[in-house]
Amino acid sequence: MKMLSWFGKLIPNLFRWGIISRWLIALCLWVSSIQLTYPILSPWPLMGAITATVVGLCLLVLVIRIAERVSPNRQIWMMVRPFLHVGDLAALAYIVCGVGLYLNGILATAPPQKHFAEVLTAAEEPVQLGPWGPAGHFQIMVQDAEASPRFIFVDAKVFQRILPGQGISFVMYEGAFGVSWVDEIVPDYKKTLATLVASGRNDSMLRKQTMMLDLAERRFQLVSRNAQQYLKEEPGDISFAINLAGTIGQLGQRALAVQILEPIASRHVNYKLYCAFGALIRDAGDIPKGIDYFKAATRIDPQAAEAYYLLGHTYKQIGQKDESRIAFTKLVELEPRYSNLLQQ
């Protein structure tokens, strides 16, 4: 009980002495629980500067209060004591506004609306508070909304994955007090690509990402057209061609997969390409042509196992057991872990 009584007296004294600044603690709690929980769409890029200013005032108040308690010449600090109320009032006003924004978000009842925007600029905050404050802010132009740019303050995770000139999508909520706040801020590769193309720039990574997004939405014909155009411009991107065609084939569109990969296979001598294309055309029904590509792959790299594995199973599939055994024997010489294939 004495220990509890001692702590009960200590904590209020620590606040009174300024060892623990009530304004600084409240401010950090506000920043942690509110500012990044319900990031608002602001017409001004001032939130980070205001946060840094208030934090600075709170720290200054804390230092002066500590100095007042420990300094032998307390009269000097007593002279500046009236000015401490300025810092207290600034922190109090900031906390009240923060609580208001928190209530604005948590009490919102309007249905969310998805929006798209272009990121005009991205700027780091000059003073960062780590996980308790924003890492930076974006200036964005929202589609289908007022023409004036808006600002969003975000944490480090969001800030690092979005660049100026990029398109983004987000969900907007109308707050309980009429202040809009946003959630689910993610890159929008289609919007980004359209923006870059309109400005005369052509980014291969974004084009590939857009094709994969279209593929996820089962837009096979669109993916096929875009892929063929891309591979005409970037014929050396064999790895992407193999991965894309393989995914399309797994989704049941083998004819389209062959259509994408065949021009590349006819122009490049590549082991992985021949194995992938051979498997595609075999599964599409042209087994003899698939076997030809597997054999060609074994000539490119006789010490690689994949082509022998594909060749052995293909021969086995069509009932040519002797040829299948020859391919599997070579496979086991290279990879003994496949020895069970010779026992089947």
Coordinates of C-alpha atoms in Angstrom, one line a residue:
M1 CA 0.0 0.0 0.0
K2 CA 2.9 2.4 0.8
M3 CA 4.3 1.7 -2.7
L4 CA 1.0 2.5 -4.3
S5 CA 0.7 5.7 -2.2
W6 CA 4.2 6.7 -3.2
F7 CA 3.4 6.3 -6.9
G8 CA 0.1 8.1 -6.4
K9 CA 2.0 11.1 -5.1
L10 CA 4.9 10.8 -7.6
I11 CA 3.0 10.9 -10.8
P12 CA 1.1 14.2 -10.2
N13 CA 4.4 15.8 -9.0
L14 CA 6.2 14.7 -12.2
F15 CA 3.4 16.4 -14.2
R16 CA 3.6 19.5 -12.0
W17 CA 7.3 19.7 -12.2
G18 CA 7.3 19.2 -16.0
I19 CA 9.4 16.0 -15.9
I20 CA 6.5 14.5 -17.9
S21 CA 4.9 17.2 -20.0
R22 CA 1.2 16.6 -20.1
W23 CA 1.0 18.5 -23.4
L24 CA 3.7 16.5 -25.0
I25 CA 2.2 13.2 -24.0
A26 CA -1.2 14.2 -25.1
L27 CA 0.2 15.5 -28.4
C28 CA 2.0 12.3 -29.1
L29 CA -1.1 10.3 -28.3
W30 CA -3.1 12.5 -30.6
V31 CA -0.6 12.1 -33.4
S32 CA -0.4 8.4 -33.0
S33 CA -4.1 7.7 -32.7
I34 CA -5.7 10.4 -34.8
Q35 CA -3.6 12.1 -37.5
L36 CA -2.8 9.0 -39.4
T37 CA -5.9 7.0 -38.5
Y38 CA -8.2 9.3 -40.4
P39 CA -6.0 11.3 -42.8
I40 CA -7.9 14.3 -44.1
L41 CA -7.9 15.9 -47.5
S42 CA -6.5 19.3 -46.7
P43 CA -6.4 22.4 -48.9
W44 CA -3.1 23.4 -47.3
P45 CA 0.2 21.6 -46.8
L46 CA 0.6 23.0 -43.3
M47 CA -0.3 20.1 -41.0
G48 CA 3.3 18.8 -40.8
A49 CA 4.6 22.3 -40.1
I50 CA 2.0 22.9 -37.4
T51 CA 2.8 19.5 -35.8
A52 CA 6.5 20.3 -35.7
T53 CA 5.8 23.8 -34.3
V54 CA 3.6 22.5 -31.5
V55 CA 6.0 19.7 -30.7
G56 CA 8.8 22.3 -30.5
L57 CA 6.8 24.5 -28.2
C58 CA 6.0 21.5 -26.0
L59 CA 9.6 20.5 -25.7
L60 CA 10.6 24.1 -25.0
V61 CA 8.0 24.3 -22.2
L62 CA 9.3 21.0 -20.8
V63 CA 13.0 22.2 -20.8
I64 CA 12.1 25.5 -19.1
R65 CA 10.0 23.8 -16.4
I66 CA 12.8 21.4 -15.7
A67 CA 15.4 24.2 -15.6
E68 CA 13.2 26.2 -13.3
R69 CA 13.1 23.3 -10.8
V70 CA 16.9 22.5 -10.9
S71 CA 18.5 25.8 -11.5
P72 CA 20.1 27.6 -8.5
N73 CA 19.0 31.0 -10.0
R74 CA 15.3 30.3 -10.3
Q75 CA 14.5 34.0 -10.7
I76 CA 15.7 34.0 -14.3
W77 CA 13.3 31.3 -15.2
M78 CA 10.5 32.9 -13.3
M79 CA 10.7 35.8 -15.7
V80 CA 9.9 33.7 -18.7
R81 CA 7.2 31.7 -16.9
P82 CA 4.3 33.7 -18.2
F83 CA 5.3 32.9 -21.8
L84 CA 4.9 29.2 -21.0
H85 CA 1.2 29.6 -21.2
V86 CA 1.5 30.4 -24.9
G87 CA 3.0 26.9 -25.4
D88 CA 0.3 25.4 -23.2
L89 CA -2.5 27.1 -25.1
A90 CA -1.1 26.1 -28.5
A91 CA -0.8 22.5 -27.4
L92 CA -4.3 22.6 -25.9
A93 CA -5.8 24.1 -29.1
Y94 CA -3.9 21.5 -31.2
I95 CA -5.2 18.6 -29.1
V96 CA -8.8 19.9 -29.2
C97 CA -8.6 20.1 -33.0
G98 CA -7.1 16.6 -33.1
V99 CA -9.9 15.2 -31.0
G100 CA -12.4 16.9 -33.3
L101 CA -10.8 15.3 -36.4
Y102 CA -10.9 11.9 -34.6
L103 CA -14.6 12.3 -33.8
N104 CA -15.1 13.5 -37.4
G105 CA -13.7 10.2 -38.6
I106 CA -15.0 7.7 -36.1
L107 CA -18.6 9.1 -36.2
A108 CA -18.8 9.2 -40.0
T109 CA -21.9 7.4 -41.3
A110 CA -21.9 8.4 -45.0
P111 CA -21.0 5.5 -47.4
P112 CA -17.5 5.4 -48.8
Q113 CA -16.7 6.6 -52.3
K114 CA -13.8 5.4 -54.4
H115 CA -11.8 8.1 -56.2
F116 CA -8.8 8.3 -58.5
A117 CA -6.2 11.0 -58.4
E118 CA -2.8 12.0 -59.9
V119 CA 0.1 12.7 -57.5
L120 CA 1.5 16.1 -58.4
T121 CA 4.2 16.3 -55.8
A122 CA 5.5 14.3 -52.9
A123 CA 7.5 15.9 -50.1
E124 CA 9.0 14.6 -46.9
E125 CA 8.2 16.3 -43.6
P126 CA 11.2 18.4 -42.4
V127 CA 10.6 17.1 -38.8
Q128 CA 9.5 13.5 -38.6
L129 CA 8.2 11.8 -35.5
G130 CA 8.6 8.3 -36.6
P131 CA 5.5 6.1 -36.2
W132 CA 3.7 8.9 -34.3
G133 CA 3.5 11.4 -37.1
P134 CA 3.4 11.7 -40.9
A135 CA 6.5 10.9 -43.0
G136 CA 5.4 13.1 -45.8
H137 CA 2.5 14.5 -47.8
F138 CA 1.2 14.3 -51.4
Q139 CA -0.3 17.1 -53.4
I140 CA -3.0 15.4 -55.5
M141 CA -5.5 16.3 -58.2
V142 CA -8.7 14.3 -57.6
Q143 CA -10.7 13.2 -60.6
D144 CA -14.4 14.1 -60.8
A145 CA -14.0 16.7 -58.0
E146 CA -13.1 20.4 -57.6
A147 CA -10.2 21.5 -59.7
S148 CA -8.0 22.7 -56.8
P149 CA -5.2 20.4 -55.6
R150 CA -5.5 18.8 -52.2
F151 CA -3.0 17.4 -49.7
I152 CA -2.8 14.1 -48.0
F153 CA -0.4 13.4 -45.1
V154 CA 0.7 9.7 -44.9
D155 CA 2.9 7.4 -42.9
A156 CA 6.3 6.1 -44.2
K157 CA 4.8 2.9 -45.6
V158 CA 2.5 4.7 -48.0
F159 CA 4.9 7.5 -48.7
Q160 CA 7.7 5.1 -49.9
R161 CA 5.5 3.3 -52.5
I162 CA 4.0 6.2 -54.3
L163 CA 6.0 8.6 -56.6
P164 CA 5.2 12.0 -58.1
G165 CA 3.4 11.6 -61.4
Q166 CA 1.8 8.4 -60.3
G167 CA -1.9 7.6 -60.3
I168 CA -3.5 6.5 -57.0
S169 CA -6.8 5.2 -55.9
F170 CA -8.3 5.8 -52.5
V171 CA -11.6 5.5 -50.6
M172 CA -13.0 8.8 -49.4
Y173 CA -15.4 9.3 -46.5
E174 CA -17.5 12.3 -45.6
G175 CA -16.8 12.9 -41.9
A176 CA -19.4 13.6 -39.3
F177 CA -18.4 17.3 -39.2
G178 CA -18.1 17.6 -43.0
V179 CA -14.3 17.1 -43.2
S180 CA -13.4 14.5 -45.8
W181 CA -10.9 11.8 -44.9
V182 CA -9.4 9.0 -46.9
D183 CA -8.3 5.4 -46.5
E184 CA -6.9 2.5 -48.7
I185 CA -4.4 4.7 -50.6
V186 CA -2.8 2.5 -53.2
P187 CA -1.0 3.0 -56.5
D188 CA -3.2 3.0 -59.6
Y189 CA -1.0 1.6 -62.4
K190 CA -3.5 2.2 -65.1
K191 CA -4.0 5.8 -64.3
T192 CA -0.2 6.2 -64.0
L193 CA 0.4 4.6 -67.3
A194 CA -2.2 6.9 -69.0
T195 CA -0.6 9.9 -67.4
L196 CA 2.9 8.9 -68.5
V197 CA 1.8 8.1 -72.1
A198 CA 0.0 11.5 -72.3
S199 CA 3.1 13.2 -71.2
G200 CA 5.3 11.4 -73.8
R201 CA 6.9 9.0 -71.3
N202 CA 6.8 5.2 -71.6
D203 CA 7.7 3.1 -68.5
S204 CA 8.1 -0.6 -69.1
M205 CA 7.6 -1.6 -65.5
L206 CA 4.2 0.2 -65.4
R207 CA 3.1 -1.4 -68.7
K208 CA 3.9 -4.8 -67.4
Q209 CA 2.1 -4.2 -64.1
T210 CA -0.9 -2.9 -66.0
M211 CA -1.0 -6.1 -68.1
M212 CA -0.9 -8.2 -64.9
L213 CA -3.8 -6.2 -63.5
D214 CA -5.8 -6.7 -66.7
L215 CA -5.0 -10.4 -66.5
A216 CA -6.3 -10.6 -63.0
E217 CA -9.5 -9.2 -64.3
R218 CA -9.6 -11.9 -67.1
R219 CA -9.3 -9.3 -69.9
F220 CA -7.4 -11.9 -72.0
Q221 CA -7.8 -10.2 -75.4
L222 CA -6.6 -6.9 -74.1
V223 CA -3.6 -8.5 -72.4
S224 CA -2.7 -10.3 -75.6
R225 CA -2.8 -7.2 -77.7
N226 CA -0.8 -5.2 -75.2
A227 CA 1.7 -8.0 -74.7
Q228 CA 2.4 -8.4 -78.4
Q229 CA 2.9 -4.7 -78.8
Y230 CA 5.2 -4.6 -75.8
L231 CA 7.3 -7.5 -76.9
K232 CA 7.7 -6.0 -80.4
E233 CA 9.2 -3.0 -78.6
E234 CA 11.1 -5.0 -76.0
P235 CA 11.9 -8.3 -77.7
G236 CA 14.6 -9.1 -75.2
D237 CA 12.3 -9.3 -72.2
I238 CA 12.1 -13.1 -72.4
S239 CA 11.5 -13.7 -68.7
F240 CA 8.3 -11.5 -68.7
A241 CA 7.1 -13.2 -71.9
I242 CA 7.5 -16.6 -70.3
N243 CA 5.8 -15.7 -67.1
L244 CA 2.9 -13.9 -68.8
A245 CA 2.3 -16.7 -71.3
G246 CA 2.6 -19.4 -68.5
T247 CA 0.0 -17.6 -66.4
I248 CA -2.4 -17.2 -69.3
G249 CA -2.0 -20.9 -70.2
Q250 CA -2.7 -21.9 -66.6
L251 CA -5.9 -19.8 -66.8
G252 CA -7.1 -22.0 -69.7
Q253 CA -6.2 -19.6 -72.6
R254 CA -3.5 -21.8 -74.2
A255 CA -4.1 -20.5 -77.7
L256 CA -3.5 -16.9 -76.6
A257 CA -0.4 -18.0 -74.6
V258 CA 1.0 -19.6 -77.7
Q259 CA 0.2 -16.6 -79.8
I260 CA 2.2 -14.4 -77.4
L261 CA 5.2 -16.6 -77.0
E262 CA 5.6 -18.0 -80.5
P263 CA 7.1 -14.9 -82.1
I264 CA 9.7 -14.7 -79.3
A265 CA 10.5 -18.4 -79.6
S266 CA 11.0 -18.1 -83.3
R267 CA 13.6 -15.2 -82.9
H268 CA 15.5 -16.3 -79.8
V269 CA 17.6 -19.4 -79.0
N270 CA 17.0 -19.7 -75.2
Y271 CA 16.8 -22.8 -73.1
K272 CA 14.0 -21.7 -70.7
L273 CA 12.1 -20.2 -73.6
Y274 CA 12.1 -23.5 -75.6
C275 CA 11.0 -25.5 -72.5
A276 CA 8.2 -23.1 -71.7
F277 CA 7.0 -22.8 -75.3
G278 CA 7.3 -26.5 -75.9
A279 CA 5.1 -27.2 -72.9
L280 CA 2.5 -24.7 -74.1
I281 CA 2.2 -26.0 -77.6
R282 CA 2.2 -29.6 -76.3
D283 CA -0.7 -28.8 -74.0
A284 CA -2.4 -26.9 -76.8
G285 CA -2.4 -30.2 -78.8
D286 CA 0.7 -30.0 -81.0
I287 CA 2.7 -32.7 -79.3
P288 CA 5.2 -33.3 -82.1
K289 CA 6.2 -29.6 -82.2
G290 CA 6.5 -29.6 -78.4
I291 CA 8.9 -32.5 -78.6
D292 CA 10.9 -30.7 -81.2
Y293 CA 11.4 -27.7 -78.9
F294 CA 12.3 -30.0 -75.9
K295 CA 14.9 -31.7 -78.1
A296 CA 16.2 -28.3 -79.2
A297 CA 16.5 -27.3 -75.6
T298 CA 18.6 -30.3 -74.8
R299 CA 21.0 -29.3 -77.5
I300 CA 21.3 -25.8 -76.1
D301 CA 22.2 -27.1 -72.7
P302 CA 22.8 -30.9 -72.4
Q303 CA 23.5 -30.6 -68.7
A304 CA 20.2 -29.0 -67.7
A305 CA 17.5 -31.3 -66.4
E306 CA 14.2 -29.6 -67.2
A307 CA 14.0 -30.4 -70.9
Y308 CA 14.7 -34.2 -70.2
Y309 CA 11.9 -34.2 -67.6
L310 CA 9.4 -32.6 -70.0
L311 CA 10.6 -34.8 -72.8
G312 CA 10.2 -38.0 -70.8
H313 CA 6.7 -37.2 -69.6
T314 CA 5.6 -36.2 -73.1
Y315 CA 6.9 -39.4 -74.6
K316 CA 5.2 -41.3 -71.8
Q317 CA 1.9 -39.5 -72.5
I318 CA 1.8 -40.7 -76.1
G319 CA 2.9 -44.2 -75.3
Q320 CA 6.5 -44.1 -76.6
K321 CA 8.0 -45.9 -73.6
D322 CA 11.5 -46.5 -75.0
E323 CA 12.0 -42.8 -75.8
S324 CA 10.5 -41.9 -72.5
R325 CA 13.0 -44.2 -70.7
I326 CA 15.9 -42.7 -72.6
A327 CA 14.9 -39.2 -71.5
F328 CA 14.3 -40.2 -67.9
T329 CA 17.7 -42.1 -67.8
K330 CA 19.5 -38.9 -68.8
L331 CA 17.4 -37.0 -66.3
V332 CA 18.4 -39.3 -63.5
E333 CA 22.1 -39.0 -64.4
L334 CA 21.8 -35.3 -63.9
E335 CA 19.3 -35.4 -61.0
P336 CA 19.4 -38.7 -59.1
R337 CA 16.4 -37.6 -57.0
Y338 CA 14.2 -38.5 -60.0
S339 CA 15.3 -42.2 -59.9
N340 CA 11.7 -43.3 -59.1
L341 CA 10.7 -42.3 -62.7
L342 CA 12.7 -45.3 -64.0
Q343 CA 10.8 -47.7 -61.7
Q344 CA 7.4 -46.8 -63.0

